[in-house]
Amino acid sequence: MTNCVCLMSRNEISREGLAHFLRSEHFDVAVSAACHEEIPASLAGTVFLAVVDEPSAAEQPGMVETILASFADAKVVILAERFDLEAMVACFRAGAQGYIVNALRSQPLMTALRLVSLGEKVMPSDLAESLGHRQFAGPSPITAETEIMNANISPRERDVLCCLMAGYPNKSIARQLDVCEATIKVHVKSILRKLKVSNRTQAAIWASHNGLSDVDVAVAAGAAAGQELAFAAMI
């Protein structure tokens, strides 16, 4: 368990108020800043809670990716102004440990942060209500294939897209598919262009919404693993 917290919020009043409350609950607020650039580089390799008060749902997943790119051991928690299912899913795909709606009362918020500090993932209670109103029929395999074909995604790009859904970084995808990392970067760039999205998280969301499932991800990973085993047998 870690009680070290780096708190980020562009709203100074909100940030300082939350910092004061965290300290009163025996959290060590090491950083209280407007943005992640103010987190000292000396914290790299250190386990800490990165609590990000970010009201924009569109920016939340990118914030998670940016923080983890510099501080891989951080446990990122997004404090959202309101519940947004797509943003929450994107945040967890990007590596977040918690997604908490700001309307939560003080003590439940502290409990949620302590759970994250213990290694648990925390989701808002709004999720239960949202799932209760959603249809789970999902697109048919034919629909998924049609969307992939319409986007002009090649079979290899589809494998890479499935790996993006699984949250793999380029280096892991390259290892899984037995190609160089530069090739994966080319594939990712091509996928983003064809899907008309700006980052890999949005590409993963597109794939999920258009019929690619966990089964597709597992098949891609399994095929890649088979390639690795075959290569290993040769040497």
mmCIF file of N, CA and C in Angstrom, residues 64 68 74-77 88-89 91-100 111-124 127:
data_model
loop_
_atom_site.group_PDB
_atom_site.id
_atom_site.type_symbol
_atom_site.label_atom_id
_atom_site.label_comp_id
_atom_site.label_asym_id
_atom_site.label_seq_id
_atom_site.Cartn_x
_atom_site.Cartn_y
_atom_site.Cartn_z
ATOM 1 N N VAL A 64 -4.097 9.747 -18.805
ATOM 2 C CA VAL A 64 -3.617 8.486 -18.228
ATOM 3 C C VAL A 64 -2.377 8.006 -18.975
ATOM 4 N N LEU A 68 1.507 7.697 -17.420
ATOM 5 C CA LEU A 68 2.152 6.379 -17.339
ATOM 6 C C LEU A 68 3.365 6.276 -18.257
ATOM 7 N N ALA A 74 3.055 4.505 -11.485
ATOM 8 C CA ALA A 74 1.989 5.298 -10.870
ATOM 9 C C ALA A 74 0.650 4.568 -10.976
ATOM 10 N N LYS A 75 -0.196 4.779 -9.989
ATOM 11 C CA LYS A 75 -1.560 4.259 -10.009
ATOM 12 C C LYS A 75 -2.473 5.447 -10.284
ATOM 13 N N VAL A 76 -2.925 5.531 -11.533
ATOM 14 C CA VAL A 76 -3.657 6.725 -11.961
ATOM 15 C C VAL A 76 -5.141 6.604 -11.635
ATOM 16 N N VAL A 77 -5.653 7.641 -10.996
ATOM 17 C CA VAL A 77 -7.077 7.722 -10.673
ATOM 18 C C VAL A 77 -7.639 8.986 -11.325
ATOM 19 N N MET A 88 -14.674 6.202 -19.379
ATOM 20 C CA MET A 88 -14.199 5.307 -18.327
ATOM 21 C C MET A 88 -13.506 4.084 -18.924
ATOM 22 N N VAL A 89 -14.156 3.474 -19.933
ATOM 23 C CA VAL A 89 -13.570 2.300 -20.584
ATOM 24 C C VAL A 89 -12.226 2.661 -21.199
ATOM 25 N N CYS A 91 -10.204 5.039 -20.317
ATOM 26 C CA CYS A 91 -9.224 5.281 -19.250
ATOM 27 C C CYS A 91 -8.643 3.972 -18.727
ATOM 28 N N PHE A 92 -9.490 2.976 -18.512
ATOM 29 C CA PHE A 92 -8.987 1.694 -18.021
ATOM 30 C C PHE A 92 -8.140 0.999 -19.085
ATOM 31 N N ARG A 93 -8.519 1.129 -20.345
ATOM 32 C CA ARG A 93 -7.695 0.556 -21.414
ATOM 33 C C ARG A 93 -6.320 1.222 -21.445
ATOM 34 N N ALA A 94 -6.289 2.517 -21.107
ATOM 35 C CA ALA A 94 -5.025 3.250 -21.116
ATOM 36 C C ALA A 94 -4.164 2.931 -19.892
ATOM 37 N N GLY A 95 -4.752 2.250 -18.899
ATOM 38 C CA GLY A 95 -3.964 1.832 -17.739
ATOM 39 C C GLY A 95 -4.386 2.417 -16.409
ATOM 40 N N ALA A 96 -5.525 3.120 -16.374
ATOM 41 C CA ALA A 96 -5.989 3.703 -15.106
ATOM 42 C C ALA A 96 -6.337 2.616 -14.100
ATOM 43 N N GLN A 97 -6.188 2.943 -12.818
ATOM 44 C CA GLN A 97 -6.565 2.034 -11.736
ATOM 45 C C GLN A 97 -7.907 2.414 -11.117
ATOM 46 N N GLY A 98 -8.327 3.655 -11.352
ATOM 47 C CA GLY A 98 -9.584 4.086 -10.764
ATOM 48 C C GLY A 98 -10.240 5.178 -11.577
ATOM 49 N N TYR A 99 -11.580 5.179 -11.576
ATOM 50 C CA TYR A 99 -12.365 6.220 -12.253
ATOM 51 C C TYR A 99 -13.471 6.596 -11.277
ATOM 52 N N ILE A 100 -13.386 7.796 -10.733
ATOM 53 C CA ILE A 100 -14.278 8.214 -9.659
ATOM 54 C C ILE A 100 -15.001 9.493 -10.063
ATOM 55 N N THR A 111 -12.176 6.111 0.759
ATOM 56 C CA THR A 111 -12.193 4.646 0.733
ATOM 57 C C THR A 111 -11.772 4.134 -0.642
ATOM 58 N N ALA A 112 -12.281 4.794 -1.683
ATOM 59 C CA ALA A 112 -11.930 4.393 -3.051
ATOM 60 C C ALA A 112 -10.436 4.561 -3.298
ATOM 61 N N LEU A 113 -9.861 5.661 -2.842
ATOM 62 C CA LEU A 113 -8.426 5.896 -3.032
ATOM 63 C C LEU A 113 -7.598 4.881 -2.254
ATOM 64 N N ARG A 114 -8.052 4.511 -1.070
ATOM 65 C CA ARG A 114 -7.316 3.500 -0.297
ATOM 66 C C ARG A 114 -7.361 2.143 -1.014
ATOM 67 N N LEU A 115 -8.491 1.839 -1.634
ATOM 68 C CA LEU A 115 -8.591 0.578 -2.384
ATOM 69 C C LEU A 115 -7.607 0.569 -3.554
ATOM 70 N N VAL A 116 -7.520 1.699 -4.250
ATOM 71 C CA VAL A 116 -6.552 1.793 -5.355
ATOM 72 C C VAL A 116 -5.135 1.638 -4.828
ATOM 73 N N SER A 117 -4.845 2.252 -3.688
ATOM 74 C CA SER A 117 -3.498 2.162 -3.116
ATOM 75 C C SER A 117 -3.143 0.727 -2.747
ATOM 76 N N LEU A 118 -4.170 -0.096 -2.519
ATOM 77 C CA LEU A 118 -3.956 -1.511 -2.188
ATOM 78 C C LEU A 118 -3.899 -2.395 -3.433
ATOM 79 N N GLY A 119 -4.015 -1.771 -4.608
ATOM 80 C CA GLY A 119 -3.914 -2.525 -5.849
ATOM 81 C C GLY A 119 -5.233 -2.894 -6.496
ATOM 82 N N GLU A 120 -6.358 -2.423 -5.921
ATOM 83 C CA GLU A 120 -7.667 -2.719 -6.494
ATOM 84 C C GLU A 120 -8.019 -1.701 -7.574
ATOM 85 N N LYS A 121 -8.861 -2.118 -8.524
ATOM 86 C CA LYS A 121 -9.411 -1.189 -9.508
ATOM 87 C C LYS A 121 -10.763 -0.701 -8.984
ATOM 88 N N VAL A 122 -11.011 0.579 -9.141
ATOM 89 C CA VAL A 122 -12.237 1.170 -8.596
ATOM 90 C C VAL A 122 -13.037 1.817 -9.714
ATOM 91 N N MET A 123 -14.321 1.439 -9.790
ATOM 92 C CA MET A 123 -15.243 2.003 -10.776
ATOM 93 C C MET A 123 -16.418 2.635 -10.047
ATOM 94 N N PRO A 124 -17.065 3.634 -10.667
ATOM 95 C CA PRO A 124 -18.159 4.326 -9.988
ATOM 96 C C PRO A 124 -19.438 3.496 -9.934
ATOM 97 N N LEU A 127 -21.856 2.994 -12.907
ATOM 98 C CA LEU A 127 -21.687 1.942 -13.900
ATOM 99 C C LEU A 127 -22.818 0.928 -13.826
#
